Amino acid sequence: MFKIDFQQMYPARAEDLAKMRADIRGALKAAGIEKDEMDAIVLAISEGCMNVIQHAYHGLDEGMYEVTIRADDWNIEAIIADNAPAIDVNQIHSRSVDELRPGGLGVYFIHQIMDEVKYKVLPNRQGNLLSMKKSLAKV
Amino acid sequence: MTYEIKEESGCALVILTGEIDLYKSPVARLKILSCLERGKPVLVDLSAVEYIDSSGIASLVEGYQLSRKKNLAFGLVGVSTPAMNVLQLARLDKVFPIFNSIEDFSKPAD
């Protein structure tokens, strides 16, 4: 029995990110995840969804993506799946924060917050999947 | 996110409230940059910011970079805990000047 078992689809539009974040916050809060940890997990998931909107669907306000979150007492896993054209996973880079420039922090944030991050192209190149896992702080 | 701009002591105080995300950060960016383009030093009040993502941080970085190009002061005030956590994650908490008040920001340098 999972402590969190959440699955929801969202339109791939920036204006719908706030609703997605509110929904996942609700699920994390109901599971008793402490605020700072919850904020970090919400940020990582939202950054992943932003990348789907901007890069998988090229900001065209088309398409959908699905957020799945499963957690037990020790670990949480979030999966963001889309059915956009397959991305080239070799093009996804976390940049150095030593240079001061406006863009490219999203992937860096995901990698800083989560313990494990994996990108996959779905079979028959029917979409993409981003999976992120983190161990939860002990209460 | 909502915003308010107050002009005090020759500076523009840009007060941002709520969530600065991919949808709303273009507005924050536009307001910060347009104040700088008008020759105003800019102090961004983040005390009521509940969430900021990489696009919101990018808007602040752009403002900081433009301020340096224009030789204008730029800073942050009242950084909320959620905003500070993200600035620390981005290792920008020691890059942006952070002030206690607009009076401190607009004081002439010694």
mmCIF file of C-alpha atoms in Angstrom:
data_model
loop_
_atom_site.group_PDB
_atom_site.id
_atom_site.type_symbol
_atom_site.label_atom_id
_atom_site.label_comp_id
_atom_site.label_asym_id
_atom_site.label_seq_id
_atom_site.Cartn_x
_atom_site.Cartn_y
_atom_site.Cartn_z
ATOM 1 C CA MET A 1 0.000 0.000 0.000
ATOM 2 C CA PHE A 2 1.606 3.280 -1.081
ATOM 3 C CA LYS A 3 1.602 6.351 1.119
ATOM 4 C CA ILE A 4 1.124 8.388 -2.079
ATOM 5 C CA ASP A 5 -0.469 6.954 -5.218
ATOM 6 C CA PHE A 6 -1.195 9.908 -7.480
ATOM 7 C CA GLN A 7 -1.777 9.982 -11.215
ATOM 8 C CA GLN A 8 -3.177 12.847 -13.232
ATOM 9 C CA MET A 9 -3.014 14.184 -16.779
ATOM 10 C CA TYR A 10 -2.494 17.845 -17.582
ATOM 11 C CA PRO A 11 -2.541 19.964 -20.742
ATOM 12 C CA ALA A 12 1.000 20.871 -21.804
ATOM 13 C CA ARG A 13 0.470 24.588 -21.191
ATOM 14 C CA ALA A 14 2.337 26.925 -18.858
ATOM 15 C CA GLU A 15 -0.940 28.342 -17.493
ATOM 16 C CA ASP A 16 -1.875 24.896 -16.150
ATOM 17 C CA LEU A 17 1.341 24.381 -14.146
ATOM 18 C CA ALA A 18 -0.131 26.108 -11.066
ATOM 19 C CA LYS A 19 -3.020 23.614 -10.907
ATOM 20 C CA MET A 20 -0.602 20.711 -11.315
ATOM 21 C CA ARG A 21 1.536 22.025 -8.466
ATOM 22 C CA ALA A 22 -1.509 22.548 -6.230
ATOM 23 C CA ASP A 23 -2.661 18.973 -6.900
ATOM 24 C CA ILE A 24 0.691 17.387 -6.104
ATOM 25 C CA ARG A 25 1.145 19.595 -3.051
ATOM 26 C CA GLY A 26 -2.179 18.269 -1.806
ATOM 27 C CA ALA A 27 -1.010 14.692 -2.242
ATOM 28 C CA LEU A 28 2.356 15.325 -0.572
ATOM 29 C CA LYS A 29 0.811 17.253 2.338
ATOM 30 C CA ALA A 30 -1.778 14.515 2.915
ATOM 31 C CA ALA A 31 1.107 12.039 3.182
ATOM 32 C CA GLY A 32 2.704 14.174 5.896
ATOM 33 C CA ILE A 33 5.767 15.278 3.929
ATOM 34 C CA GLU A 34 7.398 18.211 5.674
ATOM 35 C CA LYS A 35 7.156 21.629 3.999
ATOM 36 C CA ASP A 36 10.728 22.279 2.846
ATOM 37 C CA GLU A 37 11.022 18.774 1.424
ATOM 38 C CA MET A 38 7.585 19.118 -0.186
ATOM 39 C CA ASP A 39 8.585 22.463 -1.776
ATOM 40 C CA ALA A 40 11.748 20.901 -3.227
ATOM 41 C CA ILE A 41 9.884 17.894 -4.657
ATOM 42 C CA VAL A 42 7.188 20.159 -6.151
ATOM 43 C CA LEU A 43 9.901 22.313 -7.741
ATOM 44 C CA ALA A 44 11.658 19.305 -9.278
ATOM 45 C CA ILE A 45 8.420 17.881 -10.702
ATOM 46 C CA SER A 46 7.307 21.285 -12.006
ATOM 47 C CA GLU A 47 10.690 21.823 -13.688
ATOM 48 C CA GLY A 48 10.292 18.431 -15.369
ATOM 49 C CA CYS A 49 6.822 19.425 -16.605
ATOM 50 C CA MET A 50 8.204 22.756 -17.854
ATOM 51 C CA ASN A 51 10.749 20.873 -19.939
ATOM 52 C CA VAL A 52 7.943 18.787 -21.452
ATOM 53 C CA ILE A 53 6.026 21.960 -22.348
ATOM 54 C CA GLN A 54 9.007 23.889 -23.707
ATOM 55 C CA HIS A 55 11.125 21.203 -25.310
ATOM 56 C CA ALA A 56 9.028 18.106 -25.994
ATOM 57 C CA TYR A 57 6.012 20.074 -27.245
ATOM 58 C CA HIS A 58 8.071 23.163 -28.219
ATOM 59 C CA GLY A 59 5.804 25.568 -26.309
ATOM 60 C CA LEU A 60 2.968 25.071 -28.800
ATOM 61 C CA ASP A 61 0.225 24.708 -26.118
ATOM 62 C CA GLU A 62 -0.620 21.296 -27.541
ATOM 63 C CA GLY A 63 -0.576 17.814 -26.103
ATOM 64 C CA MET A 64 -0.873 16.370 -22.647
ATOM 65 C CA TYR A 65 1.454 14.893 -20.085
ATOM 66 C CA GLU A 66 0.827 12.592 -17.150
ATOM 67 C CA VAL A 67 2.303 12.951 -13.675
ATOM 68 C CA THR A 68 2.501 9.797 -11.546
ATOM 69 C CA ILE A 69 3.775 9.925 -7.982
ATOM 70 C CA ARG A 70 4.275 6.891 -5.756
ATOM 71 C CA ALA A 71 5.782 7.001 -2.304
ATOM 72 C CA ASP A 72 6.218 4.762 0.671
ATOM 73 C CA ASP A 73 7.689 5.711 4.023
ATOM 74 C CA TRP A 74 11.211 5.824 2.639
ATOM 75 C CA ASN A 75 11.206 6.871 -1.011
ATOM 76 C CA ILE A 76 9.253 8.889 -3.502
ATOM 77 C CA GLU A 77 9.221 8.454 -7.265
ATOM 78 C CA ALA A 78 7.692 10.862 -9.761
ATOM 79 C CA ILE A 79 7.245 9.982 -13.421
ATOM 80 C CA ILE A 80 6.338 12.496 -16.100
ATOM 81 C CA ALA A 81 5.234 10.891 -19.366
ATOM 82 C CA ASP A 82 4.302 12.658 -22.583
ATOM 83 C CA ASN A 83 3.412 11.578 -26.109
ATOM 84 C CA ALA A 84 5.458 14.220 -27.875
ATOM 85 C CA PRO A 85 8.026 13.312 -30.532
ATOM 86 C CA ALA A 86 10.990 11.455 -29.065
ATOM 87 C CA ILE A 87 13.647 13.735 -27.631
ATOM 88 C CA ASP A 88 17.371 13.156 -27.928
ATOM 89 C CA VAL A 89 18.266 12.307 -24.317
ATOM 90 C CA ASN A 90 21.923 13.070 -25.091
ATOM 91 C CA GLN A 91 20.961 16.729 -25.507
ATOM 92 C CA ILE A 92 19.746 17.035 -21.920
ATOM 93 C CA HIS A 93 22.455 18.649 -19.831
ATOM 94 C CA SER A 94 22.621 20.014 -16.347
ATOM 95 C CA ARG A 95 24.681 23.170 -16.635
ATOM 96 C CA SER A 96 27.283 24.535 -14.314
ATOM 97 C CA VAL A 97 25.991 27.270 -12.005
ATOM 98 C CA ASP A 98 29.413 28.875 -11.945
ATOM 99 C CA GLU A 99 28.554 30.961 -14.984
ATOM 100 C CA LEU A 100 25.912 33.609 -14.384
ATOM 101 C CA ARG A 101 23.374 33.394 -17.161
ATOM 102 C CA PRO A 102 19.561 33.401 -17.205
ATOM 103 C CA GLY A 103 18.606 30.020 -18.643
ATOM 104 C CA GLY A 104 19.208 26.316 -18.278
ATOM 105 C CA LEU A 105 18.696 25.891 -14.533
ATOM 106 C CA GLY A 106 15.717 23.542 -14.675
ATOM 107 C CA VAL A 107 17.649 20.303 -15.290
ATOM 108 C CA TYR A 108 20.224 21.408 -12.706
ATOM 109 C CA PHE A 109 17.478 21.859 -10.087
ATOM 110 C CA ILE A 110 16.028 18.405 -10.809
ATOM 111 C CA HIS A 111 19.434 16.761 -10.390
ATOM 112 C CA GLN A 112 20.202 18.728 -7.208
ATOM 113 C CA ILE A 113 16.901 17.821 -5.549
ATOM 114 C CA MET A 114 16.425 14.232 -6.668
ATOM 115 C CA ASP A 115 18.720 11.291 -5.930
ATOM 116 C CA GLU A 116 18.150 9.566 -9.277
ATOM 117 C CA VAL A 117 16.956 10.985 -12.599
ATOM 118 C CA LYS A 118 16.353 8.953 -15.757
ATOM 119 C CA TYR A 119 15.167 9.925 -19.229
ATOM 120 C CA LYS A 120 13.674 7.377 -21.592
ATOM 121 C CA VAL A 121 12.082 7.344 -24.992
ATOM 122 C CA LEU A 122 8.947 5.200 -24.981
ATOM 123 C CA PRO A 123 8.703 2.157 -27.289
ATOM 124 C CA ASN A 124 8.118 2.945 -30.965
ATOM 125 C CA ARG A 125 9.216 6.521 -30.137
ATOM 126 C CA GLN A 126 5.652 7.205 -28.956
ATOM 127 C CA GLY A 127 6.670 9.683 -26.307
ATOM 128 C CA ASN A 128 9.119 10.376 -23.523
ATOM 129 C CA LEU A 129 9.397 9.509 -19.881
ATOM 130 C CA LEU A 130 11.242 11.321 -17.110
ATOM 131 C CA SER A 131 11.581 9.450 -13.858
ATOM 132 C CA MET A 132 12.958 10.971 -10.660
ATOM 133 C CA LYS A 133 13.469 9.327 -7.281
ATOM 134 C CA LYS A 134 14.358 10.632 -3.858
ATOM 135 C CA SER A 135 14.705 9.127 -0.451
ATOM 136 C CA LEU A 136 12.460 10.860 2.062
ATOM 137 C CA ALA A 137 13.707 12.539 5.220
ATOM 138 C CA LYS A 138 13.219 10.376 8.285
ATOM 139 C CA VAL A 139 10.617 11.741 10.720
ATOM 140 C CA MET B 1 1.673 36.143 -9.420
ATOM 141 C CA THR B 2 0.742 39.780 -9.069
ATOM 142 C CA TYR B 3 3.045 42.757 -9.067
ATOM 143 C CA GLU B 4 3.157 46.325 -7.859
ATOM 144 C CA ILE B 5 5.758 48.944 -8.669
ATOM 145 C CA LYS B 6 6.408 51.820 -6.270
ATOM 146 C CA GLU B 7 8.839 54.593 -6.974
ATOM 147 C CA GLU B 8 10.602 55.768 -3.844
ATOM 148 C CA SER B 9 13.834 57.701 -3.328
ATOM 149 C CA GLY B 10 14.537 57.608 -7.083
ATOM 150 C CA CYS B 11 14.348 53.803 -7.169
ATOM 151 C CA ALA B 12 11.774 51.347 -8.460
ATOM 152 C CA LEU B 13 10.542 48.892 -5.828
ATOM 153 C CA VAL B 14 9.108 45.914 -7.727
ATOM 154 C CA ILE B 15 6.893 43.930 -5.350
ATOM 155 C CA LEU B 16 6.145 40.402 -6.564
ATOM 156 C CA THR B 17 3.471 38.283 -4.876
ATOM 157 C CA GLY B 18 2.515 34.652 -5.257
ATOM 158 C CA GLU B 19 4.036 32.104 -7.619
ATOM 159 C CA ILE B 20 6.632 33.140 -10.190
ATOM 160 C CA ASP B 21 6.590 30.318 -12.710
ATOM 161 C CA LEU B 22 6.908 29.712 -16.446
ATOM 162 C CA TYR B 23 3.475 31.295 -17.045
ATOM 163 C CA LYS B 24 3.963 34.391 -14.904
ATOM 164 C CA SER B 25 7.713 35.033 -14.982
ATOM 165 C CA PRO B 26 7.586 36.894 -18.356
ATOM 166 C CA VAL B 27 5.586 39.624 -16.579
ATOM 167 C CA ALA B 28 8.134 39.859 -13.761
ATOM 168 C CA ARG B 29 10.926 39.976 -16.336
ATOM 169 C CA LEU B 30 9.228 42.707 -18.342
ATOM 170 C CA LYS B 31 8.577 44.898 -15.297
ATOM 171 C CA ILE B 32 12.115 44.560 -13.924
ATOM 172 C CA LEU B 33 13.785 45.215 -17.279
ATOM 173 C CA SER B 34 11.527 48.149 -18.204
ATOM 174 C CA CYS B 35 12.317 49.935 -14.917
ATOM 175 C CA LEU B 36 16.030 49.506 -15.624
ATOM 176 C CA GLU B 37 15.579 50.655 -19.230
ATOM 177 C CA ARG B 38 13.996 53.849 -17.821
ATOM 178 C CA GLY B 39 17.179 54.424 -15.825
ATOM 179 C CA LYS B 40 15.773 53.393 -12.428
ATOM 180 C CA PRO B 41 17.736 51.341 -9.910
ATOM 181 C CA VAL B 42 15.568 48.308 -9.085
ATOM 182 C CA LEU B 43 14.894 46.619 -5.769
ATOM 183 C CA VAL B 44 12.799 43.450 -6.036
ATOM 184 C CA ASP B 45 10.668 42.634 -3.000
ATOM 185 C CA LEU B 46 10.257 38.857 -2.690
ATOM 186 C CA SER B 47 8.675 38.783 0.774
ATOM 187 C CA ALA B 48 5.332 37.520 -0.552
ATOM 188 C CA VAL B 49 6.731 35.050 -3.071
ATOM 189 C CA GLU B 50 5.466 31.550 -2.290
ATOM 190 C CA TYR B 51 7.121 29.784 -5.220
ATOM 191 C CA ILE B 52 9.800 30.638 -7.796
ATOM 192 C CA ASP B 53 11.157 28.329 -10.473
ATOM 193 C CA SER B 54 14.083 28.435 -12.880
ATOM 194 C CA SER B 55 12.237 30.857 -15.185
ATOM 195 C CA GLY B 56 11.652 33.249 -12.272
ATOM 196 C CA ILE B 57 15.306 33.023 -11.272
ATOM 197 C CA ALA B 58 16.248 33.683 -14.914
ATOM 198 C CA SER B 59 14.224 36.931 -14.802
ATOM 199 C CA LEU B 60 16.176 38.071 -11.748
ATOM 200 C CA VAL B 61 19.492 37.150 -13.399
ATOM 201 C CA GLU B 62 18.557 39.110 -16.526
ATOM 202 C CA GLY B 63 17.683 42.103 -14.376
ATOM 203 C CA TYR B 64 20.977 41.873 -12.535
ATOM 204 C CA GLN B 65 22.930 41.605 -15.788
ATOM 205 C CA LEU B 66 21.127 44.574 -17.367
ATOM 206 C CA SER B 67 21.671 46.661 -14.228
ATOM 207 C CA ARG B 68 25.402 46.052 -14.473
ATOM 208 C CA LYS B 69 25.408 46.999 -18.154
ATOM 209 C CA LYS B 70 23.565 50.221 -17.341
ATOM 210 C CA ASN B 71 25.577 50.888 -14.185
ATOM 211 C CA LEU B 72 22.432 50.923 -12.071
ATOM 212 C CA ALA B 73 21.905 49.382 -8.652
ATOM 213 C CA PHE B 74 19.894 46.143 -8.436
ATOM 214 C CA GLY B 75 18.989 44.187 -5.344
ATOM 215 C CA LEU B 76 16.522 41.992 -3.510
ATOM 216 C CA VAL B 77 14.660 42.745 -0.282
ATOM 217 C CA GLY B 78 12.486 40.657 2.031
ATOM 218 C CA VAL B 79 13.442 37.350 0.427
ATOM 219 C CA SER B 80 10.843 34.782 1.565
ATOM 220 C CA THR B 81 11.982 31.359 2.763
ATOM 221 C CA PRO B 82 10.723 29.557 -0.376
ATOM 222 C CA ALA B 83 12.543 32.112 -2.584
ATOM 223 C CA MET B 84 15.746 31.920 -0.538
ATOM 224 C CA ASN B 85 15.732 28.119 -0.718
ATOM 225 C CA VAL B 86 15.675 28.300 -4.526
ATOM 226 C CA LEU B 87 18.337 31.055 -4.645
ATOM 227 C CA GLN B 88 20.550 28.845 -2.453
ATOM 228 C CA LEU B 89 19.874 25.855 -4.714
ATOM 229 C CA ALA B 90 21.022 27.963 -7.681
ATOM 230 C CA ARG B 91 23.999 29.276 -5.651
ATOM 231 C CA LEU B 92 22.792 32.805 -6.293
ATOM 232 C CA ASP B 93 22.134 33.794 -2.674
ATOM 233 C CA LYS B 94 25.630 35.298 -2.494
ATOM 234 C CA VAL B 95 25.463 36.876 -5.967
ATOM 235 C CA PHE B 96 22.419 39.114 -5.713
ATOM 236 C CA PRO B 97 22.828 42.013 -3.263
ATOM 237 C CA ILE B 98 20.172 41.527 -0.561
ATOM 238 C CA PHE B 99 19.030 44.506 1.488
ATOM 239 C CA ASN B 100 17.003 44.913 4.659
ATOM 240 C CA SER B 101 14.973 47.857 3.370
ATOM 241 C CA ILE B 102 14.628 50.303 0.487
ATOM 242 C CA GLU B 103 16.320 52.905 2.704
ATOM 243 C CA ASP B 104 19.427 50.716 2.906
ATOM 244 C CA PHE B 105 19.277 50.139 -0.855
ATOM 245 C CA SER B 106 19.002 53.804 -1.775
ATOM 246 C CA LYS B 107 21.624 55.043 0.724
ATOM 247 C CA PRO B 108 24.610 56.510 -1.137
ATOM 248 C CA ALA B 109 27.674 54.251 -0.935
ATOM 249 C CA ASP B 110 30.326 55.424 1.541
#
